[in-house]
Coordinates of C-alpha atoms and ligand atoms in Angstrom, one line a residue:
X1 CA 28.1 6.9 40.2
X2 CA 27.7 3.3 41.3
X3 CA 24.4 1.8 40.6
X4 CA 21.9 2.5 43.4
X5 CA 19.2 0.1 42.4
X6 CA 19.6 -2.2 45.3
X7 CA 18.4 0.6 47.6
X8 CA 14.8 0.5 46.2
X9 CA 12.2 -1.7 47.9
X10 CA 10.6 -3.7 45.1
X11 CA 7.1 -3.0 46.6
X12 CA 7.6 0.7 47.3
X13 CA 4.8 1.6 45.0
X14 CA 7.0 3.7 42.7
X15 CA 6.4 1.4 39.8
X16 CA 2.8 0.5 40.3
X17 CA 1.4 2.5 37.4
X18 CA 1.5 0.9 34.0
X19 CA 1.9 3.2 31.0
X20 CA -1.5 3.2 29.4
X21 CA 0.0 3.9 26.0
X22 CA 2.7 1.3 26.1
X23 CA 1.5 0.0 22.7
X24 CA 3.0 3.1 21.2
X25 CA 6.5 1.9 22.3
X26 CA 6.1 -1.3 20.2
X27 CA 6.2 -2.2 16.6
X28 CA 2.5 -2.9 16.1
X29 CA 0.2 -2.0 13.2
X30 CA -1.4 1.5 13.3
X31 CA -4.9 0.0 14.0
X32 CA -3.5 -1.4 17.3
X33 CA -1.9 1.9 18.2
X34 CA -5.1 3.8 17.5
X35 CA -7.0 1.2 19.6
X36 CA -4.6 1.8 22.5
X37 CA -5.0 5.6 22.3
X38 CA -8.8 5.2 22.1
X39 CA -8.8 3.1 25.2
X40 CA -6.7 5.6 27.1
X41 CA -8.9 8.4 25.9
X42 CA -12.1 6.5 26.8
X43 CA -10.8 6.1 30.4
X44 CA -10.9 9.9 30.6
X45 CA -13.8 10.7 28.4
X46 CA -16.2 7.8 28.1
X47 CA -18.4 9.5 25.6
X48 CA -16.0 9.2 22.7
X49 CA -17.3 6.1 21.0
X50 CA -15.5 6.2 17.7
X51 CA -12.3 7.7 16.4
X52 CA -11.5 7.7 12.7
X53 CA -8.8 9.2 10.5
X54 CA -9.3 10.1 6.9
X55 CA -6.5 10.9 4.5
X56 CA -6.7 13.5 1.8
X57 CA -5.2 13.0 -1.7
X58 CA -4.7 16.3 -3.4
X59 CA -4.3 14.8 -6.8
X60 CA -7.8 13.3 -6.9
X61 CA -9.5 15.5 -4.2
X62 CA -10.5 12.3 -2.5
X63 CA -10.9 12.0 1.2
X64 CA -10.8 8.4 2.5
X65 CA -11.2 6.9 5.9
X66 CA -8.2 4.6 6.4
X67 CA -8.2 4.0 10.1
X68 CA -11.0 3.7 12.6
X69 CA -11.6 2.5 16.1
X70 CA -15.1 1.9 17.5
X71 CA -14.7 -0.9 20.1
X72 CA -17.3 -3.5 20.2
X73 CA -18.6 -2.6 16.8
X74 CA -17.9 -4.2 13.5
X75 CA -16.7 -1.3 11.7
X76 CA -19.0 0.6 9.5
X77 CA -18.3 2.1 6.2
X78 CA -15.2 3.4 4.7
X79 CA -15.7 7.1 3.9
X80 CA -14.7 8.0 0.4
X81 CA -15.8 11.3 -1.1
X82 CA -14.5 14.3 -2.9
X83 CA -13.6 17.0 -0.4
X84 CA -15.0 19.7 -2.7
X85 CA -18.4 18.0 -2.4
X86 CA -18.4 18.1 1.4
X87 CA -19.2 21.8 2.2
X88 CA -19.0 21.5 6.0
X89 CA -15.6 19.8 5.9
X90 CA -14.3 22.2 3.3
X91 CA -15.3 25.0 5.6
X92 CA -12.9 23.7 8.3
X93 CA -10.0 24.3 5.9
X94 CA -11.4 27.7 4.8
X95 CA -12.0 28.9 8.3
X96 CA -8.9 27.3 9.8
X97 CA -11.1 26.0 12.7
X98 CA -12.1 22.5 13.7
X99 CA -15.8 21.6 13.5
X100 CA -18.0 20.9 16.5
X101 CA -21.3 19.2 15.7
X102 CA -23.5 18.8 18.7
X103 CA -26.3 17.3 16.7
X104 CA -25.5 15.1 13.7
X105 CA -29.1 15.3 12.8
X106 CA -28.4 18.6 11.0
X107 CA -26.9 16.5 8.2
X108 CA -30.1 14.3 8.1
X109 CA -31.2 15.8 4.8
X110 CA -27.7 15.5 3.3
X111 CA -27.1 13.0 0.6
X112 CA -24.1 11.3 2.1
X113 CA -24.7 7.7 2.8
X114 CA -21.9 7.7 5.3
X115 CA -23.4 10.4 7.4
X116 CA -26.7 8.6 7.4
X117 CA -25.1 5.4 8.5
X118 CA -23.3 7.2 11.3
X119 CA -26.6 8.6 12.5
X120 CA -28.3 5.2 12.2
X121 CA -25.5 3.7 14.2
X122 CA -26.6 6.1 16.9
X123 CA -23.8 8.7 16.7
X124 CA -25.1 12.1 17.8
X125 CA -22.2 14.4 18.0
X126 CA -18.8 14.8 16.4
X127 CA -15.6 16.8 16.7
X128 CA -13.5 17.1 13.5
X129 CA -9.9 18.3 13.5
X130 CA -7.8 19.0 10.4
X131 CA -4.4 17.5 10.4
X132 CA -1.3 19.1 8.9
X133 CA 2.3 18.0 8.4
X134 CA 4.8 20.8 8.0
X135 CA 2.0 23.1 7.1
X136 CA 0.4 21.0 4.5
X137 CA -3.0 19.5 5.1
X138 CA -3.2 15.7 4.9
X139 CA -6.4 14.6 6.5
X140 CA -9.0 14.8 9.3
X141 CA -9.5 13.1 12.5
X142 CA -13.1 12.5 13.7
X143 CA -14.2 12.0 17.3
X144 CA -17.7 10.7 17.3
X145 CA -20.1 10.2 20.3
X146 CA -23.4 8.5 20.8
X147 CA -24.4 11.3 23.2
X148 CA -24.7 15.0 22.6
X149 CA -23.9 18.0 24.7
X150 CA -20.6 16.6 25.9
X151 CA -18.3 18.7 23.7
X152 CA -17.5 21.4 26.2
X153 CA -14.5 23.7 25.9
X154 CA -12.4 21.7 28.4
X155 CA -13.3 18.4 26.6
X156 CA -12.4 19.9 23.3
X157 CA -9.0 21.0 24.7
X158 CA -8.3 17.5 25.8
X159 CA -9.4 16.1 22.4
X160 CA -7.0 18.5 20.7
X161 CA -4.1 16.9 22.5
X162 CA -5.3 13.4 21.5
X163 CA -5.8 14.6 17.9
X164 CA -2.2 15.8 17.7
X165 CA -0.9 12.6 19.4
X166 CA -2.8 10.5 16.8
X167 CA -1.5 12.8 14.0
X168 CA 2.1 12.3 15.2
X169 CA 1.8 8.5 15.3
X170 CA 0.2 8.4 11.8
X171 CA 2.6 10.8 10.2
X172 CA 5.6 8.9 11.6
X173 CA 4.3 5.8 9.7
X174 CA 3.5 7.9 6.6
X175 CA 7.1 9.2 6.6
X176 CA 8.5 5.7 6.9
X177 CA 6.5 4.5 3.9
X178 CA 7.7 7.6 2.0
X179 CA 11.4 6.8 2.9
X180 CA 11.0 3.2 1.8
X181 CA 9.4 4.3 -1.5
X182 CA 12.3 6.7 -2.0
X183 CA 14.9 4.0 -1.3
X184 CA 13.0 1.7 -3.6
X185 CA 12.9 4.3 -6.3
X186 CA 16.6 5.0 -6.0
X187 CA 17.4 1.3 -6.2
X188 CA 15.1 1.0 -9.2
X189 CA 16.9 3.9 -11.0
X190 CA 20.2 2.1 -10.4
X191 CA 18.9 -1.1 -11.9
X192 CA 18.5 0.8 -15.1
X193 CA 22.2 1.3 -15.4
X194 CA 22.7 -2.4 -16.0
X195 CA 19.5 -4.2 -16.8
X196 CA 19.0 -4.3 -20.5
X197 CA 15.3 -4.4 -19.9
X198 CA 14.0 -0.9 -20.8
X199 CA 12.4 1.6 -18.5
X200 CA 9.3 1.1 -20.6
X201 CA 9.0 -2.5 -19.6
X202 CA 9.0 -1.4 -16.0
X203 CA 6.6 1.4 -16.6
X204 CA 4.2 -1.0 -18.4
X205 CA 4.4 -4.0 -16.1
X206 CA 3.8 -1.9 -13.0
X207 CA 0.7 -0.6 -14.6
X208 CA -0.5 -4.0 -15.6
X209 CA 0.0 -5.1 -12.1
X210 CA -2.1 -2.2 -10.8
X211 CA -4.9 -3.0 -13.4
X212 CA -5.0 -6.6 -12.2
X213 CA -5.0 -5.7 -8.5
X214 CA -7.7 -3.0 -9.0
X215 CA -9.8 -5.5 -10.9
X216 CA -9.5 -8.2 -8.3
X217 CA -10.5 -5.7 -5.6
X218 CA -13.4 -4.2 -7.7
X219 CA -14.9 -7.7 -8.4
X220 CA -14.6 -8.6 -4.8
X221 CA -12.3 -11.5 -5.7
X222 CA -9.9 -10.4 -3.0
X223 CA -9.9 -7.8 -0.2
X224 CA -7.1 -5.6 -1.5
X225 CA -7.3 -2.1 -0.1
X226 CA -6.2 1.0 -1.9
X227 CA -3.0 1.4 0.0
X228 CA -2.0 -2.2 -0.8
X229 CA -2.8 -1.7 -4.5
X230 CA -0.7 1.5 -4.6
X231 CA 2.2 -0.3 -2.9
X232 CA 2.1 -3.1 -5.4
X233 CA 2.3 -0.5 -8.1
X234 CA 5.2 1.2 -6.4
X235 CA 7.1 -2.0 -5.7
X236 CA 6.5 -3.8 -9.0
X237 CA 9.5 -2.0 -10.7
X238 CA 11.7 -3.8 -8.2
X239 CA 10.7 -7.4 -9.1
X240 CA 14.0 -8.0 -10.9
X241 CA 16.3 -5.9 -8.7
X242 CA 18.3 -9.1 -8.0
X243 CA 19.4 -9.1 -11.7
X244 CA 21.9 -6.4 -10.5
X245 CA 23.9 -9.2 -8.9
X246 CA 24.2 -11.3 -12.1
X247 CA 27.4 -11.3 -14.1
X248 CA 27.4 -9.6 -17.5
X249 CA 27.9 -12.8 -19.4
X250 CA 24.4 -13.8 -18.3
X251 CA 22.6 -10.5 -17.8
X252 CA 23.7 -9.2 -21.2
X253 CA 23.8 -12.5 -23.2
X254 CA 22.3 -11.8 -26.6
X255 CA 21.2 -15.4 -27.3
X256 CA 19.4 -18.2 -25.5
X257 CA 20.8 -19.2 -22.1
X258 CA 22.3 -22.7 -21.6
X259 CA 20.8 -24.8 -18.8
X260 CA 23.7 -23.9 -16.4
X261 CA 23.3 -20.2 -17.2
X262 CA 19.5 -20.5 -16.6
X263 CA 20.2 -21.9 -13.1
X264 CA 22.4 -18.9 -12.4
X265 CA 19.7 -16.6 -13.8
X266 CA 17.2 -18.1 -11.4
X267 CA 19.3 -16.7 -8.5
X268 CA 18.0 -13.2 -9.3
X269 CA 15.0 -13.9 -7.1
X270 CA 17.0 -14.9 -4.1
X271 CA 19.5 -12.1 -4.6
X272 CA 16.5 -9.7 -5.0
X273 CA 15.2 -10.7 -1.6
X274 CA 18.6 -10.2 0.0
X275 CA 18.8 -6.7 -1.5
X276 CA 15.4 -5.8 -0.2
X277 CA 16.5 -7.0 3.3
X278 CA 19.6 -4.9 3.0
X279 CA 17.7 -1.7 2.0
X280 CA 15.2 -2.2 4.8
X281 CA 18.0 -2.8 7.3
X282 CA 20.0 0.2 6.2
X283 CA 17.0 2.5 6.4
X284 CA 15.9 1.0 9.7
X285 CA 12.6 -0.1 8.2
X286 CA 12.5 -3.8 8.9
X287 CA 9.3 -3.6 10.8
X288 CA 7.4 -1.5 8.3
X289 CA 4.0 -2.7 7.4
X290 CA 4.0 -3.5 3.7
X291 CA 7.6 -4.6 3.5
X292 CA 6.4 -8.1 3.0
X293 CA 4.8 -7.1 -0.2
X294 CA 8.1 -6.0 -1.5
X295 CA 9.9 -9.2 -0.3
X296 CA 7.3 -11.4 -1.9
X297 CA 7.4 -9.5 -5.2
X298 CA 11.2 -9.8 -5.5
X299 CA 11.4 -13.4 -4.3
X300 CA 8.3 -15.1 -5.6
X301 CA 7.5 -13.6 -9.0
X302 CA 8.7 -16.8 -10.8
X303 CA 6.8 -19.3 -8.7
X304 CA 4.1 -21.1 -10.7
X305 CA 0.8 -22.5 -9.6
X306 CA 1.8 -26.2 -10.2
X307 CA 4.8 -25.8 -7.8
X308 CA 7.4 -26.1 -10.5
X309 CA 8.5 -22.5 -10.4
X310 CA 11.5 -21.1 -8.6
X311 CA 13.2 -20.4 -6.2
X312 CA 11.1 -22.4 -3.7
X313 CA 8.6 -24.3 -5.7
X314 CA 5.6 -22.8 -3.8
X315 CA 2.2 -23.7 -5.2
X316 CA -1.3 -22.2 -5.6
X317 CA -2.4 -20.1 -2.7
X318 CA 1.0 -20.6 -1.1
X319 CA 2.3 -18.1 -3.6
X320 CA 1.6 -14.6 -2.2
X321 CA -1.1 -12.9 -4.2
X322 CA 1.1 -9.9 -5.0
X323 CA 3.7 -12.3 -6.6
X324 CA 0.9 -14.0 -8.6
X325 CA -0.1 -10.6 -9.9
X326 CA 3.4 -9.6 -10.8
X327 CA 4.0 -12.9 -12.6
X328 CA 1.2 -12.2 -15.0
X329 CA 2.1 -8.6 -15.5
X330 CA 5.8 -9.4 -16.1
X331 CA 5.3 -12.3 -18.4
X332 CA 2.7 -10.6 -20.4
X333 CA 5.0 -7.7 -21.0
X334 CA 8.0 -10.0 -21.7
X335 CA 5.9 -11.9 -24.3
X336 CA 4.6 -8.7 -26.0
X337 CA 8.1 -7.1 -26.1
X338 CA 11.1 -7.9 -28.3
X339 CA 14.0 -9.3 -26.4
X340 CA 17.5 -10.0 -27.9
X341 CA 16.6 -13.7 -27.7
X342 CA 13.0 -13.5 -29.0
X343 CA 10.6 -11.6 -31.2
X344 CA 7.4 -10.0 -29.8
X345 CA 4.0 -11.6 -29.7
X346 CA 0.7 -9.8 -30.4
X347 CA -1.6 -9.0 -27.3
X348 CA -4.1 -11.6 -28.4
X349 CA -1.4 -14.3 -28.8
X350 CA -0.1 -13.4 -25.3
X351 CA -3.6 -13.4 -23.8
X352 CA -4.4 -16.8 -25.4
X353 CA -1.1 -18.3 -24.1
X354 CA -1.6 -17.0 -20.6
X355 CA -5.2 -18.4 -20.5
X356 CA -3.8 -21.8 -21.7
X357 CA -1.2 -21.7 -18.9
X358 CA -3.7 -20.4 -16.3
X359 CA -4.1 -22.8 -13.4
X360 CA -0.9 -24.8 -14.2
X361 CA 1.3 -21.7 -14.2
X362 CA -0.6 -18.6 -13.5
X363 CA -3.4 -17.5 -11.2
X364 CA -6.5 -17.7 -13.4
X365 CA -8.2 -14.7 -11.8
X366 CA -5.1 -12.6 -12.4
X367 CA -5.0 -13.6 -16.0
X368 CA -8.7 -12.9 -16.5
X369 CA -8.3 -9.5 -14.8
X370 CA -5.7 -8.5 -17.3
X371 CA -7.6 -9.9 -20.3
X372 CA -10.7 -8.0 -19.1
X373 CA -8.7 -4.8 -19.2
X374 CA -7.4 -5.4 -22.8
X375 CA -8.4 -1.8 -23.8
X376 CA -6.5 -0.3 -20.9
X377 CA -3.5 -2.5 -21.7
X378 CA -3.4 -1.0 -25.2
X379 CA -3.5 2.5 -23.8
X380 CA -0.6 1.7 -21.5
X381 CA 1.4 0.2 -24.5
X382 CA 0.7 3.3 -26.5
X383 CA 1.8 5.6 -23.7
X384 CA 5.0 3.6 -22.8
X385 CA 6.7 2.5 -26.0
X386 CA 10.1 0.9 -26.3
X387 CA 12.6 3.2 -28.0
X388 CA 16.2 2.5 -29.1
X389 CA 17.2 5.4 -26.9
X390 CA 17.4 4.2 -23.3
X391 CA 14.9 6.6 -21.7
X392 CA 15.8 8.1 -18.3
X393 CA 14.2 6.4 -15.4
X394 CA 10.8 7.8 -15.0
X395 CA 8.6 8.2 -11.9
X396 CA 5.0 7.0 -12.0
Ligands
C2E1 P1 12.2 -11.5 -18.7 O1 12.7 -11.4 -20.1 O2 11.6 -10.3 -18.1 O3 11.1 -12.7 -18.8 C1 10.3 -12.9 -17.7 C2 9.5 -14.1 -17.8 O4 8.7 -14.0 -19.0 C3 10.4 -15.4 -18.1 O5 10.8 -15.9 -16.9 C4 9.4 -16.3 -18.8 O6 8.5 -16.8 -17.8 C5 8.5 -15.3 -19.6 N1 9.1 -15.3 -21.0 C6 9.9 -14.4 -21.5 N2 10.2 -14.7 -22.8 C7 9.4 -15.8 -23.1 C8 9.3 -16.6 -24.3 O7 9.8 -16.3 -25.3 N3 8.4 -17.7 -24.2 C9 7.8 -18.0 -23.1 N4 7.0 -19.0 -23.1 N5 7.9 -17.3 -21.9 C10 8.7 -16.2 -21.9 P2 12.1 -16.8 -16.9 O8 12.0 -17.8 -18.1 O9 12.3 -17.4 -15.6 O10 13.3 -15.8 -17.2 C11 13.7 -14.9 -16.3 C12 14.6 -13.9 -16.9 O11 15.7 -14.7 -17.4 C13 14.0 -13.2 -18.2 O12 13.3 -12.1 -17.8 C14 15.3 -12.9 -18.9 O13 15.9 -11.7 -18.3 C15 16.2 -14.0 -18.6 N6 16.1 -15.0 -19.7 C16 15.3 -16.1 -19.8 N7 15.5 -16.8 -20.9 C17 16.5 -16.2 -21.5 C18 17.3 -16.5 -22.7 O14 17.1 -17.5 -23.4 N8 18.3 -15.7 -23.0 C19 18.6 -14.6 -22.3 N9 19.6 -13.8 -22.7 N10 17.9 -14.3 -21.1 C20 16.9 -15.1 -20.8
SIN2 C1 -16.0 8.9 10.1 O1 -16.2 8.7 11.3 O2 -15.5 8.0 9.4 C2 -16.4 10.2 9.5 C3 -17.4 10.9 10.4 C4 -18.0 12.2 10.0 O3 -18.3 12.4 8.8 O4 -18.2 13.0 10.9
SIN3 C1 -20.0 17.8 4.9 O1 -21.0 18.3 4.4 O2 -18.9 18.3 4.7 C2 -20.1 16.6 5.8 C3 -21.5 16.2 5.9 C4 -21.7 14.9 5.2 O3 -20.9 14.0 5.3 O4 -22.7 14.8 4.5
FE4 FE1 12.4 -12.0 -12.8
FE5 FE1 10.8 -8.5 -15.9

């Protein structure tokens, strides 16, 4: 058929409606998608003042709010609690029915700070729907209102549709992250076939990186959230993925490198970034939130605070935080391990050296975070020892 477009009057009114959920067509962060959905919902049901999504982690029984939308309000607390200690939410799973609370005051005597804050913020009623992916429970969505008596059966039916829309949007993102993690893990397993660094080095340094990130978050030094910390831990094993591209004469050299060889070795950072881009491209994940963490870890883990590192000579805060964290974790483990070209140092020697180099080479807060956790460092070393036998690649 020939194109008929010319027959349409531009002002015929056929195209006067704008898709209220156009944001869902675009590559924007989940918060923005939820905000767009909330806005569309609000146009129909203006009593829904807050939407939040909490994810459940079976391993720890923890339920955590990770997404919330309450326009015009600086967002309140992040919910974090053990599901087994929340009887009325547990009952949702037991009964298989969502929960309708027409008067949040019934929880007034409860001990949950979160519930109290919601009430103080003026929330009166709430509808809570459990979310499943392929039959397994992964979280709850909460619709909260400042008014009560609005949660009629027709309203609940409409909210069910929105709950499933939000669930679909969130799980699509969760699956993308899962795919990237699987691609990363596969690449990591392949690195083991060539890199003489043992799997134990990777196991340890990833955990040091997590200790540092958790400590920075706990002391309020930085605003790292749980998901970011977990991704740093997941991505840390890939910091040296670019070494795969180095020739044997360098990668496997038993002695010290010559200056020319060192220059070639430095290319592992740039090659690493190229490989990450290739993985992201091949899996169609270029726009994934969090991919920057992986890029920075691979490219910038040899930058130093004084700007004399490589490959770009970034300095101080210009070096992404995740790369500053990985640098300390990686070098600490390199120092305390035996390499074909060097003996191992004691932990105290390595801590002292890192402290001496802090500020000129390493982020002081990252160094202090590791030193503070000296006891946990020892536990990690006891759990992941080098052995002559190359151990199989191990998951977390
Ligand atoms: P790697 O063995 O994982 O070491 C990572 C980083 O730890 C090094 O980055 C360096 O900052 C620090 N490091 C490791 N060993 C020592 C040490 O004995 N003294 C001091 N002060 N720092 C140490 P760098 O130097 O950019 O090296 C990157 C990678 O290049 C190393 O990863 C290793 O795979 C390789 N490499 C570096 N120097 C040599 C060498 O002399 N011979 C061989 N065969 N490989 C080397
Ligand atoms: C939340 O809005 O973050 C949770 C609300 C609830 O406990 O009902
Ligand atoms: C619950 O008991 O499951 C929820 C009420 C609360 O947050 O205290
Ligand atoms: Fe490296
Ligand atoms: Fe390393």
